[in-house]
mmCIF file of C-alpha atoms and ligand atoms in Angstrom:
data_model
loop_
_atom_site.group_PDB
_atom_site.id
_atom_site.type_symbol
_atom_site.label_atom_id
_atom_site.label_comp_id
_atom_site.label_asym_id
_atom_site.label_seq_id
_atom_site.Cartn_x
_atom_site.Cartn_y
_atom_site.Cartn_z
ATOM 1 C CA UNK F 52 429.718 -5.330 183.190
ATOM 2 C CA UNK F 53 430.446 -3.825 186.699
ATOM 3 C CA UNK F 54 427.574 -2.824 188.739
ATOM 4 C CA UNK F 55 425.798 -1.499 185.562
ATOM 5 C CA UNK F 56 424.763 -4.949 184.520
ATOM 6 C CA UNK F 57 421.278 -6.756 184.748
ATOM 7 C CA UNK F 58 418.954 -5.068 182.841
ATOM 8 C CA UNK F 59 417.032 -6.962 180.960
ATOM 9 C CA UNK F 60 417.577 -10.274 182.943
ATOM 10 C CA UNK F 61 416.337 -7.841 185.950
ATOM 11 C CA UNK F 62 412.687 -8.399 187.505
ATOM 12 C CA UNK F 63 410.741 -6.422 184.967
ATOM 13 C CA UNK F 64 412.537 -3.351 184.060
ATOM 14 C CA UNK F 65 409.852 -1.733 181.885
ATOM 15 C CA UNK F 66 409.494 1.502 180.129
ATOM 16 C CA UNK F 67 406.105 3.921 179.560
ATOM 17 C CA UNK F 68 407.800 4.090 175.894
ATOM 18 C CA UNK F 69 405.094 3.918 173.713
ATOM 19 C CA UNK F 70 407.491 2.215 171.338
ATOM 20 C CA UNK F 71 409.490 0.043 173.217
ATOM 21 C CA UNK F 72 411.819 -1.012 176.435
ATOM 22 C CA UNK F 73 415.137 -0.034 177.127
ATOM 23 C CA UNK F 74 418.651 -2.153 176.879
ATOM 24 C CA UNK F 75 421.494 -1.142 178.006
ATOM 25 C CA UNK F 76 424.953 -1.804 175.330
ATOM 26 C CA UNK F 77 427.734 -3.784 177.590
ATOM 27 C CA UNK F 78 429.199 -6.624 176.045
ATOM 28 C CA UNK F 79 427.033 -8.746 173.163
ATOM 29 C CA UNK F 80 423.842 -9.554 174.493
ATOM 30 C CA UNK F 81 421.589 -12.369 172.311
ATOM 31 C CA UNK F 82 419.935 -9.212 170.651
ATOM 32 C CA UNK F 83 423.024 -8.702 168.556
ATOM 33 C CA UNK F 84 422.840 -11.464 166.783
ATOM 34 C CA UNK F 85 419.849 -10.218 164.846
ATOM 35 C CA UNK F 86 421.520 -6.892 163.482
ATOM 36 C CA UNK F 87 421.022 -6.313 159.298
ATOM 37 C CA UNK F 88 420.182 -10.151 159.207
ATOM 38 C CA UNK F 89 417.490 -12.550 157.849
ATOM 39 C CA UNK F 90 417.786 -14.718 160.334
ATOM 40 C CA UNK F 91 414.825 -15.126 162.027
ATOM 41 C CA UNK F 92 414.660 -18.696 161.787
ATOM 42 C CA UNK F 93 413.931 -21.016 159.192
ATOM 43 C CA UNK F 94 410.441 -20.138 157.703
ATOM 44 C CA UNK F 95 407.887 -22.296 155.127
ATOM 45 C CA UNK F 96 405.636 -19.338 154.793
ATOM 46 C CA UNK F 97 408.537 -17.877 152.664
ATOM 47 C CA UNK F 98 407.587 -14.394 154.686
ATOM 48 C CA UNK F 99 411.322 -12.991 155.430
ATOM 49 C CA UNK F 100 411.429 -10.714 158.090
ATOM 50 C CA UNK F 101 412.751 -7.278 157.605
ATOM 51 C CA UNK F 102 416.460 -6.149 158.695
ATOM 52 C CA UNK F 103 417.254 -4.321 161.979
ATOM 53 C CA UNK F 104 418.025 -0.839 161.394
ATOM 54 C CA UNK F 105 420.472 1.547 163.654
ATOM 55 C CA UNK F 106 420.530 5.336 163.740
ATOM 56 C CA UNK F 107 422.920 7.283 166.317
ATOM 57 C CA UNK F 108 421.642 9.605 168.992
ATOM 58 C CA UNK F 109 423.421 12.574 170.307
ATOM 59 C CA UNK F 110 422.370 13.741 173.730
ATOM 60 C CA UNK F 111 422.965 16.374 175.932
ATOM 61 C CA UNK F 112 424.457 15.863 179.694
ATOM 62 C CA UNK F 113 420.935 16.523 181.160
ATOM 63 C CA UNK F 114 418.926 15.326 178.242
ATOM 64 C CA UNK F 115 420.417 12.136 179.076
ATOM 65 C CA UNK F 116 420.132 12.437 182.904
ATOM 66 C CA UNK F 117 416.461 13.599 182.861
ATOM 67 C CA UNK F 118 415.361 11.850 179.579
ATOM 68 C CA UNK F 119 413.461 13.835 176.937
ATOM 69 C CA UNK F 120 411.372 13.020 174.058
ATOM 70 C CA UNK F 121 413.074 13.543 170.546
ATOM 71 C CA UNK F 122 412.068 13.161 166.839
ATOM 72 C CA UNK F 123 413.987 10.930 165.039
ATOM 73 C CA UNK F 124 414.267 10.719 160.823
ATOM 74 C CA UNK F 125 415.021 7.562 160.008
ATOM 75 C CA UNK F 126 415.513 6.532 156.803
ATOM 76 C CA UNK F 127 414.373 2.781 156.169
ATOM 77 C CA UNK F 128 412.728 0.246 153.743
ATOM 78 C CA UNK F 129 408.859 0.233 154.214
ATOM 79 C CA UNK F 130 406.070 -1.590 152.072
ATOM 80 C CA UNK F 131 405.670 -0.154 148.092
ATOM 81 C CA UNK F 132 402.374 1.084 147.403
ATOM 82 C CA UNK F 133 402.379 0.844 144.008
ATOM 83 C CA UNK F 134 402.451 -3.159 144.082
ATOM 84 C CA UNK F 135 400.790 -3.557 147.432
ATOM 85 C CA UNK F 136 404.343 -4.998 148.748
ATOM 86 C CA UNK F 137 404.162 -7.676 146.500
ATOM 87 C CA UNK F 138 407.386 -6.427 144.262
ATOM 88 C CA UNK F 139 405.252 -7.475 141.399
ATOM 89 C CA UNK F 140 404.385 -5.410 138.496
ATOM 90 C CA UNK F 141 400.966 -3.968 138.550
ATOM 91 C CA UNK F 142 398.695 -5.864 135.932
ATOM 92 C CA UNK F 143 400.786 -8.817 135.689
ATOM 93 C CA UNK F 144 400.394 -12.456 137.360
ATOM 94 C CA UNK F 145 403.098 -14.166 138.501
ATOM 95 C CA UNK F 146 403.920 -17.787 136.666
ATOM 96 C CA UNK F 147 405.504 -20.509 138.324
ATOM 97 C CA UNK F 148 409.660 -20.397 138.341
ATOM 98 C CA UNK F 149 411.301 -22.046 135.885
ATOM 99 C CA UNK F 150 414.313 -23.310 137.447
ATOM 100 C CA UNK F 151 412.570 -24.972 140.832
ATOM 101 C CA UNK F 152 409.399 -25.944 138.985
ATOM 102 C CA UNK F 153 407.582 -23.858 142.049
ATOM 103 C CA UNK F 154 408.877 -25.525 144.988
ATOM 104 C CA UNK F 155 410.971 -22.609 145.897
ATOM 105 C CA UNK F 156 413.979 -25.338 146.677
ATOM 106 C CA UNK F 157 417.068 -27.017 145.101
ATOM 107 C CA UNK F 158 417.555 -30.671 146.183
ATOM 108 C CA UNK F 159 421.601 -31.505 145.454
ATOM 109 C CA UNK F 160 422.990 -35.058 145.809
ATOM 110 C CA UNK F 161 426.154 -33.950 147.552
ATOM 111 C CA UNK F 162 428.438 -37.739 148.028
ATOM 112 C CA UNK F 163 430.175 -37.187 151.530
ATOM 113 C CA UNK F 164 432.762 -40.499 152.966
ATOM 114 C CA UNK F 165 429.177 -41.401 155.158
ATOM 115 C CA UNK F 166 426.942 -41.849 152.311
ATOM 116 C CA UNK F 167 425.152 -39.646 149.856
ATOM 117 C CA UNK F 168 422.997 -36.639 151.400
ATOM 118 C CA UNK F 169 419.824 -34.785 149.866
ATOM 119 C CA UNK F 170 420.746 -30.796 150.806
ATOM 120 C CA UNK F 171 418.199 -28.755 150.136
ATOM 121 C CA UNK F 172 418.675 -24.965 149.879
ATOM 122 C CA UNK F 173 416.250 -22.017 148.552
ATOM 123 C CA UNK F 174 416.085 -21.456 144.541
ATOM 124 C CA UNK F 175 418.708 -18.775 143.974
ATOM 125 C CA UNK F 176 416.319 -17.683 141.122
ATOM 126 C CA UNK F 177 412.944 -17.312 142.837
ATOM 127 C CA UNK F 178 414.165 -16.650 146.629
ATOM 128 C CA UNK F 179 412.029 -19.305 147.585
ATOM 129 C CA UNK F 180 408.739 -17.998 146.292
ATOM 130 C CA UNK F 181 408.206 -20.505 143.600
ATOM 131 C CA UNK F 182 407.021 -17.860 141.533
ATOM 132 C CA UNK F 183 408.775 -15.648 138.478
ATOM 133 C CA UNK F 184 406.957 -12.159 137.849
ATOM 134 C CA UNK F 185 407.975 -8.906 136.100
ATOM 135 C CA UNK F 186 408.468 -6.774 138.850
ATOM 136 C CA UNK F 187 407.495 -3.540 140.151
ATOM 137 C CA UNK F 188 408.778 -0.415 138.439
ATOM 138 C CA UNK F 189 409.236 1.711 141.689
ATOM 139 C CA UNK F 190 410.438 -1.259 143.945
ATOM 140 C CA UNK F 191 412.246 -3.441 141.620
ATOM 141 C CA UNK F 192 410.781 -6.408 142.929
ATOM 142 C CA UNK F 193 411.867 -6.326 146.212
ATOM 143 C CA UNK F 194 407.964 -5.011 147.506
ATOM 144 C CA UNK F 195 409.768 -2.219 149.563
ATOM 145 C CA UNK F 196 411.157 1.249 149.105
ATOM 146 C CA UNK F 197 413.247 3.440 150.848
ATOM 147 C CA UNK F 198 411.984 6.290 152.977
ATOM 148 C CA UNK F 199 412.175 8.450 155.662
ATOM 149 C CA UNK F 200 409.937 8.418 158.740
ATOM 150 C CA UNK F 201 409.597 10.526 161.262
ATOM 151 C CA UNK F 202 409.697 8.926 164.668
ATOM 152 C CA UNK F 203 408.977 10.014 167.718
ATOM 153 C CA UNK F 204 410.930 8.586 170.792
ATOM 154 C CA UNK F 205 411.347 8.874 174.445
ATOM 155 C CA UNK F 206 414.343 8.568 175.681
ATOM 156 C CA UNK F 207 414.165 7.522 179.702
ATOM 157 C CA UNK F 208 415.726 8.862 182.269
ATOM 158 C CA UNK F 209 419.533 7.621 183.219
ATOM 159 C CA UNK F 210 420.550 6.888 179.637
ATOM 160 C CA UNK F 211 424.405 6.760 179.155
ATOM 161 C CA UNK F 212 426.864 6.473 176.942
ATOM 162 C CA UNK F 213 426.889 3.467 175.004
ATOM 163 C CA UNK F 214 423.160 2.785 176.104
ATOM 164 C CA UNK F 215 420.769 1.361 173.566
ATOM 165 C CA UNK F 216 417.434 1.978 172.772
ATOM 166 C CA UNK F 217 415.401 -0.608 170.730
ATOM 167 C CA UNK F 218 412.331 0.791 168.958
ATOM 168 C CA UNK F 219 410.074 -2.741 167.812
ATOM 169 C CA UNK F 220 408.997 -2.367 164.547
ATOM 170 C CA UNK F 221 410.608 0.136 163.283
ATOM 171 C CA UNK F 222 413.569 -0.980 161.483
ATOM 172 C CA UNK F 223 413.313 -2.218 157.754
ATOM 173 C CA UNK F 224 409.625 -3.516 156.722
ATOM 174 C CA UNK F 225 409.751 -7.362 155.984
ATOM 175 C CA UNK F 226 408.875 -8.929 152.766
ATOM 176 C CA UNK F 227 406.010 -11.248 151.727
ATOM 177 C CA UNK F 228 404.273 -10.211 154.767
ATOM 178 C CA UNK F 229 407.264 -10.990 157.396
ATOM 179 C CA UNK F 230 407.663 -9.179 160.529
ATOM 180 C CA UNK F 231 409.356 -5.966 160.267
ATOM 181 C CA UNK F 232 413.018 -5.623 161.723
ATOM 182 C CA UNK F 233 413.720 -3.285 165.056
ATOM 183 C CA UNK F 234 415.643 -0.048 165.115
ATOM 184 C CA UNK F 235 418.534 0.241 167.684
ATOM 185 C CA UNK F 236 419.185 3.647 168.645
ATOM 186 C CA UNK F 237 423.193 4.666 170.075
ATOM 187 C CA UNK F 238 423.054 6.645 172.355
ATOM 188 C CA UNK F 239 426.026 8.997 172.701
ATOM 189 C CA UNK F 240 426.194 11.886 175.538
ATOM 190 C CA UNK F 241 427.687 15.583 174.695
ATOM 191 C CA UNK F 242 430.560 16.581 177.393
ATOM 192 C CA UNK F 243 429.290 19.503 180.359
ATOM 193 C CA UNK F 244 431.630 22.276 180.997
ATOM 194 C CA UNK F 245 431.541 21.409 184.733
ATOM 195 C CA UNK F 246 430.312 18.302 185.691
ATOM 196 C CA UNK F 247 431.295 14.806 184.728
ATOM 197 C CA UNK F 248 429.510 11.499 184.582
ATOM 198 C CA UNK F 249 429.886 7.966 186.125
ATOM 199 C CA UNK F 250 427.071 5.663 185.700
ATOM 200 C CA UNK F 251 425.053 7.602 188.357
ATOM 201 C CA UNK F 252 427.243 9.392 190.365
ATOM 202 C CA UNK F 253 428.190 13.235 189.499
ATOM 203 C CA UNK F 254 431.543 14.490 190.051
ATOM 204 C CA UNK F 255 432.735 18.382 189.957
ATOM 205 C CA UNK F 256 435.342 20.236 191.556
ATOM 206 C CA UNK F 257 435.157 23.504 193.602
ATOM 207 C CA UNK F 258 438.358 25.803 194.067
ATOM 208 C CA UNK F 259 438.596 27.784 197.619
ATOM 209 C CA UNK F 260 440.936 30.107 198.566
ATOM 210 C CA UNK F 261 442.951 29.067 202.234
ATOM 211 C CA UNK F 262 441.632 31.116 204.001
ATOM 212 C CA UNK F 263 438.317 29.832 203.514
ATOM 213 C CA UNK F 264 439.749 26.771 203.986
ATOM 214 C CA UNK F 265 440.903 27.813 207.169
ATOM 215 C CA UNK F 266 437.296 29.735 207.852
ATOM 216 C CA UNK F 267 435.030 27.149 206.706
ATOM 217 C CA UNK F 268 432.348 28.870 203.506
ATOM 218 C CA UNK F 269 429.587 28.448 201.693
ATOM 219 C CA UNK F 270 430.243 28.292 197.844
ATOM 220 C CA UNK F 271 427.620 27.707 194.489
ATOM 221 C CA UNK F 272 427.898 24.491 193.038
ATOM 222 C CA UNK F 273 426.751 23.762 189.855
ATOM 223 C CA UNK F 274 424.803 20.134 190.040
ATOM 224 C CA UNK F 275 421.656 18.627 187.486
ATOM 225 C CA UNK F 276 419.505 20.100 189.329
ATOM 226 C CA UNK F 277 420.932 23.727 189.104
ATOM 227 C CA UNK F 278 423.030 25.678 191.465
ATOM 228 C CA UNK F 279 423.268 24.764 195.079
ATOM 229 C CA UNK F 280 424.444 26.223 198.131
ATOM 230 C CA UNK F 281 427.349 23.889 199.475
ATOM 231 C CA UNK F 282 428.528 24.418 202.922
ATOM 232 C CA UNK F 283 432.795 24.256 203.265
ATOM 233 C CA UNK F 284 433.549 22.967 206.791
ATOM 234 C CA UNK F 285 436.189 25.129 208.433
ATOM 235 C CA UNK F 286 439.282 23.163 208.466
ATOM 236 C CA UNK F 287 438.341 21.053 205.510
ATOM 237 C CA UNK F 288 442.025 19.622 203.920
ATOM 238 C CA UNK F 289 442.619 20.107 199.804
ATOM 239 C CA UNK F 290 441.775 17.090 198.065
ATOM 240 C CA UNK F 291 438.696 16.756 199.969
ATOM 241 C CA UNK F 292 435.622 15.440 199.105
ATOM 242 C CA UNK F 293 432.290 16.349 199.504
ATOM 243 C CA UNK F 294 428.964 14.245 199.064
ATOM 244 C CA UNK F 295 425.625 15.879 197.851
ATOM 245 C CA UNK F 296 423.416 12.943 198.364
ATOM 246 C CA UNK F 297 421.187 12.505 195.584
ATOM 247 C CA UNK F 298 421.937 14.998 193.723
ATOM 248 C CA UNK F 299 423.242 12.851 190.571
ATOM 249 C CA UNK F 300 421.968 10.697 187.985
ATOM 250 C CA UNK F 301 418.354 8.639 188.580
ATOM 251 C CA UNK F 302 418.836 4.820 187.783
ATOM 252 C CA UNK F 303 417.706 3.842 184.624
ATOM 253 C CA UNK F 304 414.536 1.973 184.727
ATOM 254 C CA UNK F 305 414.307 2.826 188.209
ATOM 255 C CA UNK F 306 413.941 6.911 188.435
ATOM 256 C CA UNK F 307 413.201 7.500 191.723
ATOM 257 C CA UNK F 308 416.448 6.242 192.708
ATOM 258 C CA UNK F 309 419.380 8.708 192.149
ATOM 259 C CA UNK F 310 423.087 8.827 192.659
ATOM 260 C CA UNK F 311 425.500 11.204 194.384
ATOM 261 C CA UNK F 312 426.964 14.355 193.186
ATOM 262 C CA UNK F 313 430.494 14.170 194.624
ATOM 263 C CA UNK F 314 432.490 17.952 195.226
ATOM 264 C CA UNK F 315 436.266 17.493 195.056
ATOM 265 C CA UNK F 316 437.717 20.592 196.698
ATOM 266 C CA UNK F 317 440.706 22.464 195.285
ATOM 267 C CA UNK F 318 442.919 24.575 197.708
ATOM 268 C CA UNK F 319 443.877 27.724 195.966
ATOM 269 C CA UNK F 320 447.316 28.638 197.564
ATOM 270 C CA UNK F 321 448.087 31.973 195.652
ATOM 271 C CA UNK F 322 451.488 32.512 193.616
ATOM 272 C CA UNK F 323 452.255 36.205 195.142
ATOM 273 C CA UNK F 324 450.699 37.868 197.665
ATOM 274 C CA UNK F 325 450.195 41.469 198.438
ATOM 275 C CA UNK F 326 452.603 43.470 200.943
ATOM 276 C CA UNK F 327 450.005 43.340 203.194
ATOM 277 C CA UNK F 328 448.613 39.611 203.099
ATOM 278 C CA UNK F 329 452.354 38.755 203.373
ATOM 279 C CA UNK F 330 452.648 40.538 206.513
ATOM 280 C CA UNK F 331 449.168 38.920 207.827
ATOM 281 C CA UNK F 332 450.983 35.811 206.713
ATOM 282 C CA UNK F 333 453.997 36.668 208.411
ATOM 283 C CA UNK F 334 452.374 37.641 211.744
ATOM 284 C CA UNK F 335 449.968 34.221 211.903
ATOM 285 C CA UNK F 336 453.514 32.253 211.382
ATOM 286 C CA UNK F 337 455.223 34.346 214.354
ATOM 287 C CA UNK F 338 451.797 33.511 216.270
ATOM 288 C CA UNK F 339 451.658 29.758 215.461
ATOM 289 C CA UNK F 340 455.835 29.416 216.586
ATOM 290 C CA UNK F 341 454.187 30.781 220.067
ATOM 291 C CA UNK F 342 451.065 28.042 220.388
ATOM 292 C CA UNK F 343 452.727 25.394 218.821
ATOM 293 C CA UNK F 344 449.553 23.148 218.272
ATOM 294 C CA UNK F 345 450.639 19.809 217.593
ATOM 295 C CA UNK F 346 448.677 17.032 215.779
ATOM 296 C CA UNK F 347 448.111 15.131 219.868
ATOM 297 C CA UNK F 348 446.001 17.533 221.958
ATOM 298 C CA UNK F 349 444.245 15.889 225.162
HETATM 299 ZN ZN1 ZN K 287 412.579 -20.929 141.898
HETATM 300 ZN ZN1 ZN K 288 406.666 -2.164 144.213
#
């Protein structure tokens, strides 16, 4: 969970999506429980709501950092047009079924230690519909077929790894005029050759010779927002590190707020030296044996 957590519970984190809002994947929120299921409650109409569908997303680093729009093929149940989503066959009237007499239920006397119960359960036969037909030819009775849809989808800005996008609607169509399910889309991000990610904050490393170390310099640095002139301080110590503020990742679902890009620095003490950088070398430790700095000056 970690600082990351809260969206959704959050004070309104909305999204110009056409489609839908944004949730972020850490640990099993309540949404999970309606993956690929029926279970949308317990319904009379007999309308049975359509299964979530998932597709996974690959990014790249500043795709995800920026957002972008993308196309999507997904390919899902929707409504057959050749029986009007009914799954029955064209010309044909459905008769009541024979094995629930058109109630849609079986009632079982089931004797428990407590007494004898009544459980009730859907006709296995029917699915609850009451109703036997000869069904469709291009559905197979089930009022849906499978096909691919083009969707478009705009993925916002901040988006990481593990992130999930829910698009309402647009999972499997539903049957007997149920709600259709939702499609969850994974987000995954592709590595960059310089810079790495942590929630918002950038990191990168910069490698300086000593003597620029020594000197102070002004290097390139790579960052989301293209190069960038970074300032060494003289004296600054390997391992250092530097902060470009806001310079890294905006928060999702609130863009205008943006992390840090942090610079390690690398010291780049070199293996061999020429003759005469050794005898530079040479001659600055001869001078410092004369000045003798030490760490307490007053
Ligand atoms: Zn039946
Ligand atoms: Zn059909």
């Amino acid at each position: 969970m970690g600082g990351m957590g809260g969206f959704g519970g959050g004070p309104g984190v909305e999204f110009t999506n056409p489609f839908d809002l944004f949730e972020q994947f850490f640990g099993g929120s309540a949404a999970m429980g309606g993956m690929g299921g029926f279970g949308r409650g317990p319904s009379r109409s007999r309308a049975q709501a359509g299964e979530d569908d998932k597709v996974e997303l690959q990014l790249d680093f500043l795709e995800a950092v920026f957002g972008c729009a993308k196309e999507l093929d997904v390919d899902r149940l929707t409504g057959c047009d050749e029986c009007d989503t009914t799954g029955v066959r064209k010309g044909t009237t459905p008769t009541t079924c024979p094995q629930c007499q058109g109630t849609g239920q079986m009632v079982q006397a089931v004797r428990t230690p407590l007494g004898t119960f009544q459980q009730v359960s859907l006709c296995p036969r029917c699915e609850g519909t009451g109703q036997a037909f000869q069904p469709c030819p291009k559905c197979q009775g089930d009022g849906r077929v499978r096909e691919t849809k083009r969707i478009s989808l705009k993925v916002p800005p901040g988006v990481d790894a593990g992130s999930r996008l829910r698009v309402r609607g647009e999972g499997n169509s539903g049957r007997r005029g149920g709600e259709p399910g939702d499609l969850y889309v994974y987000i995954s991000i592709k590595d960059h050759p310089e810079l790495r990610r942590d929630g918002i904050t950038i990191h990168s490393d910069v490698e300086i010779s000593y003597v620029d170390a020594i000197l102070g310099t002004q290097v390139k640095v790579t960052t989301v927002d293209g190069p960038v002139e970074l300032k060494i301080p003289a004296g600054t110590q390997p391992g250092t590190t530097l902060l470009m503020a806001k310079r890294g990742v905006p928060r999702l679902g609130a863009p205008n707020v943006r992390g840090d890009h942090m610079v390690h620095v690398r010291v780049r003490i070199p293996k061999a030296v020429s003759a005469e950088e050794r005898k530079l070398v040479e001659e600055l430790k001869e001078l410092q044996s004369k000045t003798k700095v030490g760490p307490f000056r007053f």
